[in-house]
Coordinates of C-alpha atoms in Angstrom, one line a residue:
X17 CA 19.9 42.0 -39.4
X18 CA 23.1 40.8 -37.8
X19 CA 26.3 42.8 -38.1
X20 CA 28.1 40.1 -40.1
X21 CA 25.2 40.0 -42.6
X22 CA 25.1 43.8 -42.8
X23 CA 28.9 43.8 -43.4
X24 CA 28.5 41.2 -46.2
X25 CA 25.7 43.3 -47.8
X26 CA 27.9 46.4 -47.9
X27 CA 30.7 44.4 -49.4
X28 CA 28.4 43.2 -52.1
X29 CA 27.2 46.7 -52.8
X30 CA 30.8 47.5 -53.9
X31 CA 30.5 44.8 -56.5
X32 CA 27.6 46.4 -58.3
X33 CA 28.4 47.9 -61.7
X34 CA 26.6 50.8 -63.3
X35 CA 24.7 48.3 -65.5
X36 CA 23.7 46.3 -62.3
X37 CA 22.4 49.5 -60.7
X38 CA 20.4 50.4 -63.8
X39 CA 18.7 47.0 -63.7
X40 CA 17.9 47.3 -60.0
X41 CA 16.4 50.8 -60.6
X42 CA 14.2 49.3 -63.3
X43 CA 13.1 46.4 -61.0
X44 CA 12.3 48.9 -58.3
X45 CA 10.1 50.9 -60.6
X46 CA 8.6 48.2 -62.8
X47 CA 8.4 45.2 -60.5
X48 CA 9.5 42.4 -62.9
X49 CA 11.6 41.7 -66.0
X50 CA 12.1 38.4 -67.7
X51 CA 15.6 37.0 -68.4
X52 CA 14.9 37.7 -72.1
X53 CA 14.0 41.3 -71.5
X54 CA 17.1 41.9 -69.4
X55 CA 19.2 40.4 -72.1
X56 CA 17.6 42.6 -74.7
X57 CA 18.0 45.8 -72.8
X58 CA 21.5 45.4 -71.2
X59 CA 23.6 42.6 -72.5
X60 CA 25.5 41.6 -75.7
X61 CA 24.5 37.9 -75.4
X62 CA 22.2 35.5 -73.6
X63 CA 25.3 33.9 -72.1
X64 CA 26.7 37.1 -70.6
X65 CA 23.3 37.9 -69.2
X66 CA 22.9 34.5 -67.7
X67 CA 26.3 34.6 -66.0
X68 CA 25.8 38.1 -64.5
X69 CA 22.3 37.4 -63.4
X70 CA 23.6 34.3 -61.6
X71 CA 26.1 36.4 -59.8
X72 CA 23.4 39.0 -58.8
X73 CA 21.2 36.2 -57.6
X74 CA 24.0 34.7 -55.5
X75 CA 24.6 38.0 -53.7
X76 CA 20.8 38.5 -53.3
X77 CA 20.7 41.7 -55.4
X78 CA 17.9 40.1 -57.4
X79 CA 15.3 37.4 -56.7
X80 CA 13.9 35.1 -59.4
X81 CA 11.1 32.7 -60.1
X82 CA 9.9 30.7 -63.0
X83 CA 7.5 32.3 -65.4
X84 CA 4.2 30.4 -65.5
X85 CA 2.3 33.0 -67.5
X86 CA 3.7 32.2 -71.0
X87 CA 4.8 28.6 -70.8
X88 CA 8.4 29.2 -71.8
X89 CA 9.6 28.6 -68.2
X90 CA 12.2 31.3 -68.2
X91 CA 13.2 33.1 -65.1
X92 CA 11.5 36.3 -64.1
X93 CA 13.6 38.7 -61.9
X94 CA 12.6 41.1 -59.1
X95 CA 14.5 43.0 -56.4
X96 CA 16.3 40.8 -53.8
X97 CA 17.3 41.9 -50.3
X98 CA 20.4 43.7 -51.5
X99 CA 18.4 45.4 -54.3
X100 CA 15.9 46.6 -51.7
X101 CA 18.8 48.0 -49.7
X102 CA 19.8 50.1 -52.7
X103 CA 16.1 51.0 -53.3
X104 CA 14.4 51.0 -49.9
X105 CA 11.4 52.9 -51.3
X106 CA 9.9 50.9 -54.2
X107 CA 6.6 50.2 -55.8
X108 CA 5.7 47.0 -54.0
X109 CA 2.2 45.7 -54.8
X110 CA 1.0 45.7 -58.5
X111 CA -2.6 44.8 -57.5
X112 CA -3.0 47.1 -54.5
X113 CA -0.8 50.2 -54.8
X114 CA -2.0 51.6 -51.5
X115 CA -1.2 48.4 -49.6
X116 CA 1.2 48.6 -46.6
X117 CA 4.8 48.2 -47.6
X118 CA 6.1 44.6 -47.3
X119 CA 8.4 43.9 -44.3
X120 CA 10.8 41.8 -46.4
X121 CA 11.9 41.4 -50.0
X122 CA 10.3 37.9 -49.8
X123 CA 7.0 39.5 -49.1
X124 CA 7.4 41.8 -52.1
X125 CA 8.3 38.9 -54.4
X126 CA 5.3 36.9 -53.2
X127 CA 3.0 39.8 -54.1
X128 CA 4.5 40.0 -57.6
X129 CA 4.4 36.2 -58.1
X130 CA 0.8 36.1 -57.1
X131 CA -0.3 39.2 -59.0
X132 CA -3.2 38.8 -61.4
X133 CA -1.4 41.5 -63.4
X134 CA 1.9 39.6 -64.0
X135 CA 1.3 38.9 -67.7
X136 CA 0.1 42.4 -68.2
X137 CA 3.2 43.8 -66.5
X138 CA 5.5 41.8 -68.7
X139 CA 3.6 42.9 -71.8
X140 CA 3.7 46.6 -70.8
X141 CA 7.5 46.4 -70.0
X142 CA 8.2 44.7 -73.3
X143 CA 7.4 47.8 -75.3
X144 CA 9.9 49.9 -73.4
X145 CA 12.5 47.1 -73.5
X146 CA 12.1 47.0 -77.3
X147 CA 12.7 50.7 -77.5
X148 CA 15.8 50.5 -75.2
X149 CA 17.2 47.7 -77.4
X150 CA 16.6 49.9 -80.5
X151 CA 18.7 52.7 -79.0
X152 CA 21.7 50.4 -78.6
X153 CA 22.1 50.1 -82.4
X154 CA 20.5 53.5 -83.4
X155 CA 22.5 56.1 -81.7
X156 CA 20.3 59.0 -82.7
X157 CA 17.4 57.5 -80.6
X158 CA 16.9 57.8 -76.8
X159 CA 14.2 56.7 -74.4
X160 CA 14.3 59.8 -72.2
X161 CA 11.6 58.7 -69.7
X162 CA 10.1 55.4 -68.7
X163 CA 7.5 55.6 -66.0
X164 CA 5.5 52.8 -64.5
X165 CA 1.7 52.8 -64.1
X166 CA 2.0 53.9 -60.4
X167 CA 4.6 56.6 -61.2
X168 CA 2.5 58.1 -64.1
X169 CA -0.7 57.8 -62.1
X170 CA 0.8 59.7 -59.2
X171 CA 2.4 62.3 -61.5
X172 CA -0.9 63.1 -63.3
X173 CA -3.3 62.4 -60.5
X174 CA -5.0 65.8 -61.0
X175 CA -6.5 64.4 -64.2
X176 CA -7.2 60.9 -62.9
X177 CA -5.5 59.0 -65.7
X178 CA -4.1 55.5 -65.1
X179 CA -1.8 54.7 -68.1
X180 CA 0.0 51.3 -68.0
X181 CA 3.2 53.3 -68.8
X182 CA 4.5 56.7 -69.9
X183 CA 7.5 57.5 -71.9
X184 CA 9.4 60.2 -73.8
X185 CA 11.0 59.0 -77.0
X186 CA 13.5 61.0 -79.0
X187 CA 14.8 60.5 -82.5
X188 CA 17.3 62.8 -84.0
X189 CA 16.2 65.7 -81.8
X190 CA 12.5 65.2 -82.1
X191 CA 10.8 64.2 -78.8
X192 CA 7.4 62.5 -78.6
X193 CA 5.7 61.8 -75.3
X194 CA 3.2 58.9 -75.0
X195 CA 0.9 57.1 -72.7
X196 CA 0.6 53.4 -73.1
X197 CA -2.5 51.3 -72.7
X198 CA -1.5 47.7 -73.1
X199 CA -4.4 45.6 -74.2
X200 CA -4.7 41.8 -73.9
X201 CA -8.2 41.8 -75.3
X202 CA -9.6 40.9 -71.9
X203 CA -11.8 44.0 -71.7
X204 CA -14.8 45.1 -73.8
X205 CA -14.0 47.8 -76.3
X206 CA -16.3 50.2 -74.4
X207 CA -14.1 49.8 -71.3
X208 CA -11.0 50.6 -73.3
X209 CA -12.5 53.6 -74.9
X210 CA -13.9 54.9 -71.6
X211 CA -10.3 55.4 -70.4
X212 CA -9.9 58.2 -73.0
X213 CA -12.2 60.5 -71.0
X214 CA -9.5 61.1 -68.3
X215 CA -7.0 61.9 -71.0
X216 CA -9.3 64.6 -72.2
X217 CA -9.2 66.3 -68.8
X218 CA -5.4 66.2 -68.9
X219 CA -5.3 67.8 -72.3
X220 CA -7.0 70.9 -70.8
X221 CA -3.9 71.9 -68.8
X222 CA -1.2 69.3 -69.3
X223 CA 0.7 67.5 -72.0
X224 CA -1.1 66.4 -75.2
X225 CA 0.6 63.1 -75.8
X226 CA -0.6 60.3 -78.1
X227 CA -2.4 57.5 -76.2
X228 CA -1.0 54.2 -77.6
X229 CA -3.6 51.4 -77.6
X230 CA -1.5 48.3 -78.2
X231 CA -3.5 45.3 -79.0
X232 CA -2.9 41.6 -79.6
X233 CA -3.8 41.4 -83.3
X234 CA -5.2 43.0 -86.4
X235 CA -8.8 42.1 -85.7
X236 CA -8.8 43.9 -82.4
X237 CA -7.0 46.8 -84.0
X238 CA -9.6 47.1 -86.8
X239 CA -12.4 47.0 -84.2
X240 CA -10.9 49.7 -82.2
X241 CA -10.3 51.9 -85.2
X242 CA -13.9 51.4 -86.3
X243 CA -15.1 52.3 -82.9
X244 CA -13.0 55.5 -82.9
X245 CA -14.1 56.6 -86.4
X246 CA -15.6 60.1 -86.1
X247 CA -15.1 60.2 -82.4
X248 CA -13.2 63.5 -81.4
X249 CA -10.5 63.0 -78.9
X250 CA -8.5 65.7 -77.1
X251 CA -5.4 63.5 -77.2
X252 CA -4.1 61.9 -80.4
X253 CA -5.0 58.1 -80.3
X254 CA -2.8 55.6 -82.1
X255 CA -3.4 51.9 -82.4
X256 CA -0.8 49.2 -82.9
X257 CA -0.3 45.5 -82.4
X258 CA 2.0 43.6 -80.0
X259 CA 4.2 41.9 -82.5
X260 CA 5.3 45.0 -84.4
X261 CA 8.3 47.0 -83.2
X262 CA 7.1 50.1 -81.4
X263 CA 9.8 52.4 -82.8
X264 CA 8.8 51.6 -86.4
X265 CA 5.9 52.4 -88.7
X266 CA 3.5 50.4 -86.6
X267 CA 1.0 53.0 -85.4
X268 CA -2.3 54.0 -87.0
X269 CA -3.8 57.3 -85.9
X270 CA -7.5 57.0 -85.3
X271 CA -8.0 60.5 -86.7
X272 CA -6.0 59.7 -89.9
X273 CA -6.0 55.9 -90.5
X274 CA -4.7 56.2 -94.1
X275 CA -1.1 55.3 -93.3
X276 CA 1.1 53.8 -90.5
X277 CA 3.5 56.1 -88.7
X278 CA 6.7 55.7 -86.8
X279 CA 6.5 56.5 -83.1
X280 CA 8.5 59.7 -83.5
X281 CA 6.1 60.9 -86.2
X282 CA 3.1 60.9 -83.9
X283 CA 1.7 64.4 -82.9
X284 CA 2.9 65.4 -79.5
X285 CA 2.8 68.5 -77.4
X286 CA 4.5 68.9 -74.0
X287 CA 1.8 71.3 -72.9
X288 CA 1.9 74.8 -71.3
X289 CA 5.0 75.8 -69.3
X290 CA 2.9 76.2 -66.1
X291 CA 4.5 74.5 -63.1
X292 CA 1.2 74.7 -61.2
X293 CA -0.9 72.7 -63.7
X294 CA 1.9 71.0 -65.7
X295 CA 4.6 70.3 -63.2
X296 CA 6.1 67.3 -65.0
X297 CA 6.4 69.0 -68.4
X298 CA 9.3 67.6 -70.3
X299 CA 12.3 69.9 -70.5
X300 CA 15.1 68.4 -72.5
X301 CA 18.0 70.0 -70.6
X302 CA 16.6 68.5 -67.4
X303 CA 15.0 65.2 -68.5
X304 CA 17.4 64.4 -71.3

């Protein structure tokens, strides 16, 4: 990198706002967000989001490409060269987590554009974006933790779980942890249910958070609940559908399917205060 380019990059760094830096941190952790998701989470209007994203693109804080997974042709955003200067250590390959780090931001973007998991990533991130948007108008709510698949997999490697995401949700002082399994109905039910075995291992020594099975529609939801009937699970398991707001009464507990519950009403236990076996135990004074 030439001295003049490096000088320009440092000048652009001074132009980044706290909101910009929050966006870059999310893109470093979660790979990709759509223009609509960024607007939902951070901006008062689509116009203000479009103008700021254009500026961030012009100074190479973000990169962008057209979404071909949904057909709406909106831009999807990832880290640009300046963003990678802010976050030199990022998750860089959604298909091959152990792959060698890319040499350039272009290489990282190419891996994300070509990922077979792109639609899945957007769907997973949407639940968290919906929760963040909810906090903007409900001031007693907070998303205390939003971890990506790779972050959560590394943190709970001792149990061998691979959740699509992990969060801590707080409403009026009540905190509920959860693990998300975002389902696009591309796997047999048996494959989805087999994922619960690793969560049983985690429940022996770590947090006992509800596993959220989020599915495309009511038919898939009914089939999962039927398959879970009478099946004991160490972790609470709750099923919901994509088009219902995740903060609201959209979750049906497999062990008690008689009514739908709000996310903050689901049973949750942060687990034993043992730093050896439960090192990522949520502590509000620290995590909040």
